[in-house]
mmCIF file of C-alpha atoms and ligand atoms in Angstrom:
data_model
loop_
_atom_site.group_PDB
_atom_site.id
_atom_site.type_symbol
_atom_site.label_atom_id
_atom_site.label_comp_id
_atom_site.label_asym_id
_atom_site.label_seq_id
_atom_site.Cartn_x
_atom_site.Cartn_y
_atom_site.Cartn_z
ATOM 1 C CA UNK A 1 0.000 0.000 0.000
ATOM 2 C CA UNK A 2 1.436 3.445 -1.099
ATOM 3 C CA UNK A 3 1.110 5.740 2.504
ATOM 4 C CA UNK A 4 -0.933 8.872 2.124
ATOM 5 C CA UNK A 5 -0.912 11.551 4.694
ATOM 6 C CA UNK A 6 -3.512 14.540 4.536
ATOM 7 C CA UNK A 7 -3.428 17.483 6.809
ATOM 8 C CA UNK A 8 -5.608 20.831 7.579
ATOM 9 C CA UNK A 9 -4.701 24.108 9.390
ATOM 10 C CA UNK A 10 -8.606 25.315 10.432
ATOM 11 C CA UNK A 11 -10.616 27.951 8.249
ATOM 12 C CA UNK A 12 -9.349 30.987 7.364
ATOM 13 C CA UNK A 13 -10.951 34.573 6.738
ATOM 14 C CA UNK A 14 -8.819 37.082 5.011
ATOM 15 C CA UNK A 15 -5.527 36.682 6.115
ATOM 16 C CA UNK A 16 -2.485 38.820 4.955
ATOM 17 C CA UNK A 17 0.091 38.005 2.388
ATOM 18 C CA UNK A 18 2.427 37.905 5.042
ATOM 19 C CA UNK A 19 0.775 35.037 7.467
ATOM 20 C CA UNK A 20 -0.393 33.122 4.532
ATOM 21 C CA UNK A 21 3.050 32.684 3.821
ATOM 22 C CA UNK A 22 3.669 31.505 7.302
ATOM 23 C CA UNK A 23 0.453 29.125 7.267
ATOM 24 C CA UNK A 24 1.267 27.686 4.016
ATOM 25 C CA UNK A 25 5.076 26.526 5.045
ATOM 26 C CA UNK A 26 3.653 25.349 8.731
ATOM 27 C CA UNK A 27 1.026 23.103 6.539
ATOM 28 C CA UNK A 28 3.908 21.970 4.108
ATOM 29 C CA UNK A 29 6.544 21.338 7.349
ATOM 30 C CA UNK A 30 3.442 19.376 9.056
ATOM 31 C CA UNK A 31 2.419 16.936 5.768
ATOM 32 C CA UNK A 32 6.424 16.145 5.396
ATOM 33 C CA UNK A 33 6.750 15.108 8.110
ATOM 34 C CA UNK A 34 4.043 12.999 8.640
ATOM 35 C CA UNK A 35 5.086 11.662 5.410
ATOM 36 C CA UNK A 36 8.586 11.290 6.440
ATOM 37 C CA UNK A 37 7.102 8.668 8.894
ATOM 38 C CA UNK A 38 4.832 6.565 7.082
ATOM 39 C CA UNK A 39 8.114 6.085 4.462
ATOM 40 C CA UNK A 40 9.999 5.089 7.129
ATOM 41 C CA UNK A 41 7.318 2.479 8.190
ATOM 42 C CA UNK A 42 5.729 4.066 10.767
ATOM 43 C CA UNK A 43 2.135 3.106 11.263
ATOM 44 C CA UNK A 44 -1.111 6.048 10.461
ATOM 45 C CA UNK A 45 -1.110 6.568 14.304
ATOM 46 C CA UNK A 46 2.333 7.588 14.249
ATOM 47 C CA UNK A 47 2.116 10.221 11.491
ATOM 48 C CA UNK A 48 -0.950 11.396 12.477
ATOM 49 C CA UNK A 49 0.563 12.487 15.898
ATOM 50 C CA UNK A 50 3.637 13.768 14.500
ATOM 51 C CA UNK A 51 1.687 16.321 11.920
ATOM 52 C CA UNK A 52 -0.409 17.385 14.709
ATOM 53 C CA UNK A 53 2.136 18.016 17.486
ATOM 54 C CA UNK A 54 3.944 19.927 14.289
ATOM 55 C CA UNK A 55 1.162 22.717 13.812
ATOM 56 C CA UNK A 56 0.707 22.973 17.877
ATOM 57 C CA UNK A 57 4.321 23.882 17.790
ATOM 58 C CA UNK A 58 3.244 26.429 15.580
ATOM 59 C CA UNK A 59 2.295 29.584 16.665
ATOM 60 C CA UNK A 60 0.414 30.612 13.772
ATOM 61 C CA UNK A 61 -2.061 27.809 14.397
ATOM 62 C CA UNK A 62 -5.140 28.032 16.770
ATOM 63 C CA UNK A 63 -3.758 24.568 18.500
ATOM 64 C CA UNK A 64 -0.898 24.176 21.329
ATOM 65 C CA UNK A 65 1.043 27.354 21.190
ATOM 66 C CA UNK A 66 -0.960 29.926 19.281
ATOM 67 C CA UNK A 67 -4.331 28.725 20.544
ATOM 68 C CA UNK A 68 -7.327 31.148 21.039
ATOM 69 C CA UNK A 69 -8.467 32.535 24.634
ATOM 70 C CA UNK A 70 -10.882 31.729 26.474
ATOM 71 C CA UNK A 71 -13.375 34.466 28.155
ATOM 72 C CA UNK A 72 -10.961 34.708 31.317
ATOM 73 C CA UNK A 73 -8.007 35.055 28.485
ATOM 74 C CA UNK A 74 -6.632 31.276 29.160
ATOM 75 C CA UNK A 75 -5.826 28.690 27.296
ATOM 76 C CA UNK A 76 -7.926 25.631 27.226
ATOM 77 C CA UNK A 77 -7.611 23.074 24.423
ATOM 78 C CA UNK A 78 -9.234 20.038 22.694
ATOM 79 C CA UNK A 79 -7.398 17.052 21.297
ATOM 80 C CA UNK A 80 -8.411 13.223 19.755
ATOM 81 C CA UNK A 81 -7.085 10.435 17.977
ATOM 82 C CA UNK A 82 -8.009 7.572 16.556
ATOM 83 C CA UNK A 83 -6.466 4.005 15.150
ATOM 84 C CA UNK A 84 -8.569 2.556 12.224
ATOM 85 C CA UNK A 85 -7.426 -0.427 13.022
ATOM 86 C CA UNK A 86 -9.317 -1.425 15.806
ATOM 87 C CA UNK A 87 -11.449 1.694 16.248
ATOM 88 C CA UNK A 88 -9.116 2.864 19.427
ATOM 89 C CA UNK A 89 -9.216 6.163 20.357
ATOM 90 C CA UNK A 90 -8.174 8.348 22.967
ATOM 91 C CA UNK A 91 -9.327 12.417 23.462
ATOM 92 C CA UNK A 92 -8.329 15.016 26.195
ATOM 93 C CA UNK A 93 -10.418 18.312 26.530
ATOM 94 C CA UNK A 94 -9.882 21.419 28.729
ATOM 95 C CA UNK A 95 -6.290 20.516 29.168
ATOM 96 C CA UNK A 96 -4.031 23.593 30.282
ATOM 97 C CA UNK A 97 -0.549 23.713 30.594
ATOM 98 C CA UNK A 98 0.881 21.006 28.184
ATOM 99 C CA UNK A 99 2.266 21.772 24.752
ATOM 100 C CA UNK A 100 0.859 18.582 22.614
ATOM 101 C CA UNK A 101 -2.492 17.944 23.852
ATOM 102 C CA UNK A 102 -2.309 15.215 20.442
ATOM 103 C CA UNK A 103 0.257 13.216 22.833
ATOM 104 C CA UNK A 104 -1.641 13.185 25.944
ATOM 105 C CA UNK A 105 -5.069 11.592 23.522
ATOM 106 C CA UNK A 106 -2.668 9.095 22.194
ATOM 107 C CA UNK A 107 -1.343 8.033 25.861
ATOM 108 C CA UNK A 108 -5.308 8.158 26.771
ATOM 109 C CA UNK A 109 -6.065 5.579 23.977
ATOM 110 C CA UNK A 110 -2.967 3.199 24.811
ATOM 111 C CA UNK A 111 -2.381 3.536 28.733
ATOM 112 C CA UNK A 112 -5.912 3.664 30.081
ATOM 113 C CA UNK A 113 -9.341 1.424 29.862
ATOM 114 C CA UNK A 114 -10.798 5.167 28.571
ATOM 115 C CA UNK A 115 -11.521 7.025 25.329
ATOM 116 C CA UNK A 116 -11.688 10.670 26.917
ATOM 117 C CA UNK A 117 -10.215 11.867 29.876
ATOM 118 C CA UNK A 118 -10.746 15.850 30.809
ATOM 119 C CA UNK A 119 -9.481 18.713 33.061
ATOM 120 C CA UNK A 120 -8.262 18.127 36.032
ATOM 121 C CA UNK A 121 -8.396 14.446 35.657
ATOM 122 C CA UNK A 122 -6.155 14.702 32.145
ATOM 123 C CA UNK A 123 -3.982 17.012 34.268
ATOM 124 C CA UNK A 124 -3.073 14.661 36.525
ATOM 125 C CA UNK A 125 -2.731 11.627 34.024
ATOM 126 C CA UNK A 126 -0.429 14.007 31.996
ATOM 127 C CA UNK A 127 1.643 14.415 35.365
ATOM 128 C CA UNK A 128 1.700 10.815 36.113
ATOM 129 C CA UNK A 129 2.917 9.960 32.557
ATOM 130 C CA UNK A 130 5.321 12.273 32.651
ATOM 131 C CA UNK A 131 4.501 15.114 30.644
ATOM 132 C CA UNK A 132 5.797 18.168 31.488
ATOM 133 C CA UNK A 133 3.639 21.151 32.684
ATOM 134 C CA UNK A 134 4.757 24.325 31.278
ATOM 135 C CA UNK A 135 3.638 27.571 32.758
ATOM 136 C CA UNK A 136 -0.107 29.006 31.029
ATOM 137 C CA UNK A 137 1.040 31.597 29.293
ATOM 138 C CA UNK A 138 3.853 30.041 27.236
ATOM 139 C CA UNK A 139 1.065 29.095 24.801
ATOM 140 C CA UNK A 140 -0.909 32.689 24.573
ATOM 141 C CA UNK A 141 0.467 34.831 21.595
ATOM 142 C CA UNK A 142 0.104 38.635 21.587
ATOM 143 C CA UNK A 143 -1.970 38.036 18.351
ATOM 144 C CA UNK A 144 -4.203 36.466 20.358
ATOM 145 C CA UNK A 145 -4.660 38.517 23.440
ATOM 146 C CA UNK A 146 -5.185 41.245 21.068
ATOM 147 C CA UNK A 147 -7.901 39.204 18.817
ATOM 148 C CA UNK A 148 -9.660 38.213 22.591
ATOM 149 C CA UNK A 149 -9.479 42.211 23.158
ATOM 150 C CA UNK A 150 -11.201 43.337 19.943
ATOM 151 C CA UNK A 151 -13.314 40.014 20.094
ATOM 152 C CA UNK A 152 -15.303 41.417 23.683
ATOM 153 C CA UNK A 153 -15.052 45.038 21.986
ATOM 154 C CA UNK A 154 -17.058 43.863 19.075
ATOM 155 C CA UNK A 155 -19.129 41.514 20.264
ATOM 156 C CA UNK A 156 -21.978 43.713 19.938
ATOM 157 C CA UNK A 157 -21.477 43.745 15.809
ATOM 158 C CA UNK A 158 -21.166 39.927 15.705
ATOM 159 C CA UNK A 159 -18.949 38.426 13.043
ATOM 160 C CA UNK A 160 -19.383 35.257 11.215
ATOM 161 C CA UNK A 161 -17.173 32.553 13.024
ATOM 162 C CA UNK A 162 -15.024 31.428 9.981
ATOM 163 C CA UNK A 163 -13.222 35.202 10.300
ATOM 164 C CA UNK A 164 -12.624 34.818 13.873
ATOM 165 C CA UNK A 165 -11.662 31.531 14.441
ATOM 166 C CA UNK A 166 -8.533 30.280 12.596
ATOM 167 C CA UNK A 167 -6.245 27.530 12.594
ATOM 168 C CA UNK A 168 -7.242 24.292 14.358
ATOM 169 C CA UNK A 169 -5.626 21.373 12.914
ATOM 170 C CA UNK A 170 -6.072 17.778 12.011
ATOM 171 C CA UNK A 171 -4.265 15.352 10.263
ATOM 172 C CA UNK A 172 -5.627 11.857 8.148
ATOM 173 C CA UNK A 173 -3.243 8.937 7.436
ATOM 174 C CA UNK A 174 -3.197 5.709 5.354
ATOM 175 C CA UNK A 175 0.009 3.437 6.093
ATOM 176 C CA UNK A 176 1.966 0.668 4.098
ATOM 177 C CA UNK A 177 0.026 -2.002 5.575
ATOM 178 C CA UNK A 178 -3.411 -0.416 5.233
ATOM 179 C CA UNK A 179 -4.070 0.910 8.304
ATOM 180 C CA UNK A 180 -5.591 4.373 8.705
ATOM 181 C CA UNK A 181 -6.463 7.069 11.519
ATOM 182 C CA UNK A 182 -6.855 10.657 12.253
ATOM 183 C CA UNK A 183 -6.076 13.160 14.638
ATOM 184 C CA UNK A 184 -7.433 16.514 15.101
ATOM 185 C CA UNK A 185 -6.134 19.431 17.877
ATOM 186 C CA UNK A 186 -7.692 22.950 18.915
ATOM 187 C CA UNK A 187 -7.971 25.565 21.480
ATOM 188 C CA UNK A 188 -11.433 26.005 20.404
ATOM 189 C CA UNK A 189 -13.298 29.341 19.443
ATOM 190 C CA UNK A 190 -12.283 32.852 20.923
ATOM 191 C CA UNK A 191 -14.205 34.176 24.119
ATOM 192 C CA UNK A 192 -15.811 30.666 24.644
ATOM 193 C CA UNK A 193 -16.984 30.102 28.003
ATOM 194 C CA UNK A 194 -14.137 28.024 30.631
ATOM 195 C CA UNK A 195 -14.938 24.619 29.993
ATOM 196 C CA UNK A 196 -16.652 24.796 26.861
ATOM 197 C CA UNK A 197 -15.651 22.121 24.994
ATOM 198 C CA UNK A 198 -15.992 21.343 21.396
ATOM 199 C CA UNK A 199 -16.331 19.115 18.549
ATOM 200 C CA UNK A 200 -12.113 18.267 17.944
ATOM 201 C CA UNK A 201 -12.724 15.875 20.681
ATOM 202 C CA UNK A 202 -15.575 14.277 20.062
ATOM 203 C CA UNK A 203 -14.750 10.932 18.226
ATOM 204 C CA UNK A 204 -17.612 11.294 15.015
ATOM 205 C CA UNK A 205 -17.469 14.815 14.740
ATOM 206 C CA UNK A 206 -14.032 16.276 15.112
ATOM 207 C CA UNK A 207 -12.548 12.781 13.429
ATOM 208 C CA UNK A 208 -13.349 9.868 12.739
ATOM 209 C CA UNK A 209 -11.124 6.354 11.412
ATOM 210 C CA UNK A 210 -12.382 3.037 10.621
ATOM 211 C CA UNK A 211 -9.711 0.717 8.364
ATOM 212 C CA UNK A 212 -12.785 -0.865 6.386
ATOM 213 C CA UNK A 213 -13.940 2.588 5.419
ATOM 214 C CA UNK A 214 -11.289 5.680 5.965
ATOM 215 C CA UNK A 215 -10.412 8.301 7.934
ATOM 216 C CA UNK A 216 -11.605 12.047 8.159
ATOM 217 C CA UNK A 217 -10.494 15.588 10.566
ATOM 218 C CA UNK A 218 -12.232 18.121 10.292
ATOM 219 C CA UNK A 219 -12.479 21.573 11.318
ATOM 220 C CA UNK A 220 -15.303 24.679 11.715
ATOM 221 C CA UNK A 221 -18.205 25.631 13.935
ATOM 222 C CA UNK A 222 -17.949 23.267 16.469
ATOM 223 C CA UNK A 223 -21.420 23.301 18.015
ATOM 224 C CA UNK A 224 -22.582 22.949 14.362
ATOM 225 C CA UNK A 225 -20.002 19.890 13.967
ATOM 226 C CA UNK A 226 -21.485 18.182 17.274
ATOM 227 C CA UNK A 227 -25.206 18.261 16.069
ATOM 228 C CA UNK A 228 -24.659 16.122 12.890
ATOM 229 C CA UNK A 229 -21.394 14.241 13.480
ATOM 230 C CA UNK A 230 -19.474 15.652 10.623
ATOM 231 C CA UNK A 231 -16.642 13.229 10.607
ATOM 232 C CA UNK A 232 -18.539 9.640 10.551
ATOM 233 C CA UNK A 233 -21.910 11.120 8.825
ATOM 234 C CA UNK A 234 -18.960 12.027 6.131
ATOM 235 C CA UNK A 235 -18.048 7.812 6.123
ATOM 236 C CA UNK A 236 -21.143 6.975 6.139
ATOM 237 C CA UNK A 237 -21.819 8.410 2.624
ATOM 238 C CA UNK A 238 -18.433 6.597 1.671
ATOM 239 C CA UNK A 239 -19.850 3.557 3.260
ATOM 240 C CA UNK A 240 -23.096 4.186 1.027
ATOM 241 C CA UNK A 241 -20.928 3.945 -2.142
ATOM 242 C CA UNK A 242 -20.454 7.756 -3.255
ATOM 243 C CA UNK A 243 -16.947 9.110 -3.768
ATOM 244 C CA UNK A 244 -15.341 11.088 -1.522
ATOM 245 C CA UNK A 245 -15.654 14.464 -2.948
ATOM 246 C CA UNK A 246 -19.630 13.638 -3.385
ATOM 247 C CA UNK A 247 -19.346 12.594 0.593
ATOM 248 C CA UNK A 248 -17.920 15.440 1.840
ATOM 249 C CA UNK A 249 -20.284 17.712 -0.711
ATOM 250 C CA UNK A 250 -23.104 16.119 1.286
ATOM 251 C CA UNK A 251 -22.305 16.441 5.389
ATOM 252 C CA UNK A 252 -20.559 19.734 4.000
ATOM 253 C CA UNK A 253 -23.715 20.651 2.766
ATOM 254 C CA UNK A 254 -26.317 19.043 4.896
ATOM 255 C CA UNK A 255 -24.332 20.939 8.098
ATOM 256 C CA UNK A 256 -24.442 24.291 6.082
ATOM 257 C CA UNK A 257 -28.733 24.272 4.996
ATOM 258 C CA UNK A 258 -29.655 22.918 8.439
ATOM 259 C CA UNK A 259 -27.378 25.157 10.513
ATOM 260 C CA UNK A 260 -25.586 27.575 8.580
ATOM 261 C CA UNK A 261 -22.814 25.749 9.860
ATOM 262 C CA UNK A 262 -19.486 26.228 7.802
ATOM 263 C CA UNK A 263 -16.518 23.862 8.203
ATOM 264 C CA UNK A 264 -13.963 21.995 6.452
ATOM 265 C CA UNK A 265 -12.592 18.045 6.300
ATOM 266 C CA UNK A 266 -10.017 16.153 5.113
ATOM 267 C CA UNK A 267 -10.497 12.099 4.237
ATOM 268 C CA UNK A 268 -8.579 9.534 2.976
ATOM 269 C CA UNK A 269 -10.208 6.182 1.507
ATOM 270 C CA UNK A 270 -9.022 2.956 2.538
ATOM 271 C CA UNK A 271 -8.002 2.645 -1.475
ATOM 272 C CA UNK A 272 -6.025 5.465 -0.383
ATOM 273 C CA UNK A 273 -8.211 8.409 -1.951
ATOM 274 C CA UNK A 274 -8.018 11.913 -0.625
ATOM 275 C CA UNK A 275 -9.815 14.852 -0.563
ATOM 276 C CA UNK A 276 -9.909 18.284 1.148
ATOM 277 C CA UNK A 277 -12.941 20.383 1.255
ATOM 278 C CA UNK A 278 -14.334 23.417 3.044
ATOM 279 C CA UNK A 279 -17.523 25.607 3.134
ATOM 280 C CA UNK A 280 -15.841 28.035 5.826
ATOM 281 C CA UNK A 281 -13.961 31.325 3.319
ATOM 282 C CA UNK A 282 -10.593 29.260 2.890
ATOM 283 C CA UNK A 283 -8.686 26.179 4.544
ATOM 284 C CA UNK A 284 -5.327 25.658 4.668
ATOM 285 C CA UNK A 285 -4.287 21.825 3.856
ATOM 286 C CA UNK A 286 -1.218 20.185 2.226
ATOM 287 C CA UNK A 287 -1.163 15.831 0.960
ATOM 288 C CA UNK A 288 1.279 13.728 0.515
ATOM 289 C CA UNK A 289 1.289 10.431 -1.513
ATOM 290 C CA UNK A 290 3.395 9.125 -3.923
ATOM 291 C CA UNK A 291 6.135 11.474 -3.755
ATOM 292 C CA UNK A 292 3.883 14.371 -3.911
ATOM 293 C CA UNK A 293 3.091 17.090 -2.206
ATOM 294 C CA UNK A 294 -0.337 18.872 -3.169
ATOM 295 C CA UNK A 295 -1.051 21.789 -1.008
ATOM 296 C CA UNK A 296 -3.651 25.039 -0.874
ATOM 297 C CA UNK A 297 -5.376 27.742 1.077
ATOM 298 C CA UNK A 298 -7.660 28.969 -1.637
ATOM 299 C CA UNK A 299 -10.240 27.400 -3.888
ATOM 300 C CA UNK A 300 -8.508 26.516 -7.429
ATOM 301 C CA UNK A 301 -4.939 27.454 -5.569
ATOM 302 C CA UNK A 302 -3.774 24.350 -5.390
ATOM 303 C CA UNK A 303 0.382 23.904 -6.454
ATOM 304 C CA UNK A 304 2.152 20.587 -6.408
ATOM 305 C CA UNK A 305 5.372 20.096 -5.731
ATOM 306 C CA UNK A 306 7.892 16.866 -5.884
ATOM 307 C CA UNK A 307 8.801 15.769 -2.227
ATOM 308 C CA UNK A 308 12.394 15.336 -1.556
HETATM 309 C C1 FWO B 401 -14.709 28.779 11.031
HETATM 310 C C2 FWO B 401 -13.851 27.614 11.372
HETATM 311 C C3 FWO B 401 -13.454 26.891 10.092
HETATM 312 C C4 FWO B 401 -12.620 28.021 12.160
HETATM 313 C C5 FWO B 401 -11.916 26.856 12.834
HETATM 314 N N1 FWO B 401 -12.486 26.602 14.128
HETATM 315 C C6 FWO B 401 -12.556 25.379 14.637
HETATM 316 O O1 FWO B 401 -12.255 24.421 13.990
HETATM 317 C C7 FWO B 401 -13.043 25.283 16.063
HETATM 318 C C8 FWO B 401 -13.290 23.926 16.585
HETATM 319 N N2 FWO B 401 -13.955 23.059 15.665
HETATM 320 C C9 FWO B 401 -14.168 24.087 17.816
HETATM 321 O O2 FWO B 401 -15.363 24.410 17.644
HETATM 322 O O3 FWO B 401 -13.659 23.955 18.924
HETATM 323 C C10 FWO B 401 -10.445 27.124 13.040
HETATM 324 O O4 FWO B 401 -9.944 27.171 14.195
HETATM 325 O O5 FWO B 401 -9.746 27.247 12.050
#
């Protein structure tokens, strides 16, 4: 089986020439090296984790360092993964303090009877498997304190969310011997409520992996994503028999006319298939397969390049 790896950075409004620059070479830097895994033999799991943890490293992305604030202006953030295999998955939400909330899922889905641990209790699990706590604000960028400031200042003239929310992140894998998963990592939306959590991770609407179907991220309103299980209700059209660009047309769609929902996914096929597709103004995403590397932020921008 040729491996495939598939990553997204989140929606994005109108961003400058200047950041999209920055996105574009965080999405490329994620998708290579997730790639750079699977070649070496690493399973879907693997390179799944290693593009996430590569965008929360990256301040530019609303995940890890560079994640939005909360109403109190902290850091809380969502994170699951999942192993096609044998439908294991692990999630954390509300966790503070850590860099790769991706790492602490995975260690939820292989060192515990559980699929989701959160707060306080994924606190202490992160301290007992030795994860380092790092102090708050280590993760809170000026660009976001200042977006929380004008966020609270405008709230009064309400934007749509896909201008204020930017930059979660999710990754989709397929490996040499077939197996797939995904894994998907956020601080959530801006000014949300402590505790809030949202759809990143909710196994069936922030991802979703199965090896006898595929695996999908995805990314967008996350209340929106909750209500009709984006990720799975995207394999189940799969499952049905349409292609994957008429599957992700369809939850795409069905989340937009019933809730003016916008969002974007990413899925891979068990054939090895991929597709990226968004509703939400823009999405950044890069793939990798066969040597390849097709990436984009726009519609009809997409550039491919040969991977070294
Ligand atoms: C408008 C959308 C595309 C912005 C997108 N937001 C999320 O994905 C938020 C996450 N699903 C949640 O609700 O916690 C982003 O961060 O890029």
């Amino acid at each position: 089986m040729n491996p495939v790896v598939v990553v997204h950075g989140g929606g994005a409004g109108n961003i400058s020439k200047e950041r999209k620059e920055r996105v574009r070479q965080g999405i490329v830097k994620a998708a290579s090296e997730g790639y750079a895994v699977l070649k070496a033999g690493g399973s879907a799991v693997d390179a799944v984790e290693e593009a996430v943890a590569v965008l929360e490293d990256d301040p530019e992305f609303n995940a890890g360092h560079g994640s939005v604030l909360n109403v109190n202006g902290e850091v809380e953030m969502d994170a699951s993964i999942m192993d096609g295999k044998d439908l294991s998955t692990g999630a954390v939400s509300a966790v503070r303090c850590i860099a790769n909330p991706v790492k602490l899922a995975r260690l939820v889905m292989e060192k515990t009877p559980h699929c989701f641990l959160t707060d306080q209790g994924a606190a202490q699990f992160a301290a007992e498997m030795g994860i380092p706590e790092i102090p708050g604000e280590k993760l809170v960028t000026e660009r976001n304190k200042k977006r929380l400031e004008k966020e609270k200042h405008e709230k009064a003239a309400q934007k749509p969310d896909c201008q204020k929310n930017l930059g979660t992140v999710g990754a989709v894998a397929l490996d040499c011997k077939g197996n797939v998963a995904y894994a998907t990592s956020t601080g959530g939306t801006i000014n949300k409520l402590v505790g809030r959590v949202g759809d990143s991770p909710c196994v069936g609407s922030g991802g979703y992996a199965d090896n006898s179907i595929g695996a999908v991220s995805t990314t967008g309103h996350g209340e929106s994503i909750l209500k009709v299980n984006l990720a799975r209700l995207t394999l189940f059209h799969v499952e049905q028999g349409k292609t994957l660009e008429e599957a992700a047309d369809l939850s795409l769609g069905y989340m937009k006319s019933r809730l003016k929902g916008l969002g974007g996914l990413i899925v891979v096929s068990k054939t090895g298939d991929w597709v990226a597709k968004w509703t939400s103004a823009s999405m950044p995403w890069a793939a990798a397969k066969d040597g390849q590397l097709h990436f984009g932020i726009d519609l009809d921008d997409t550039k491919v390049t040969e991977l070294p």
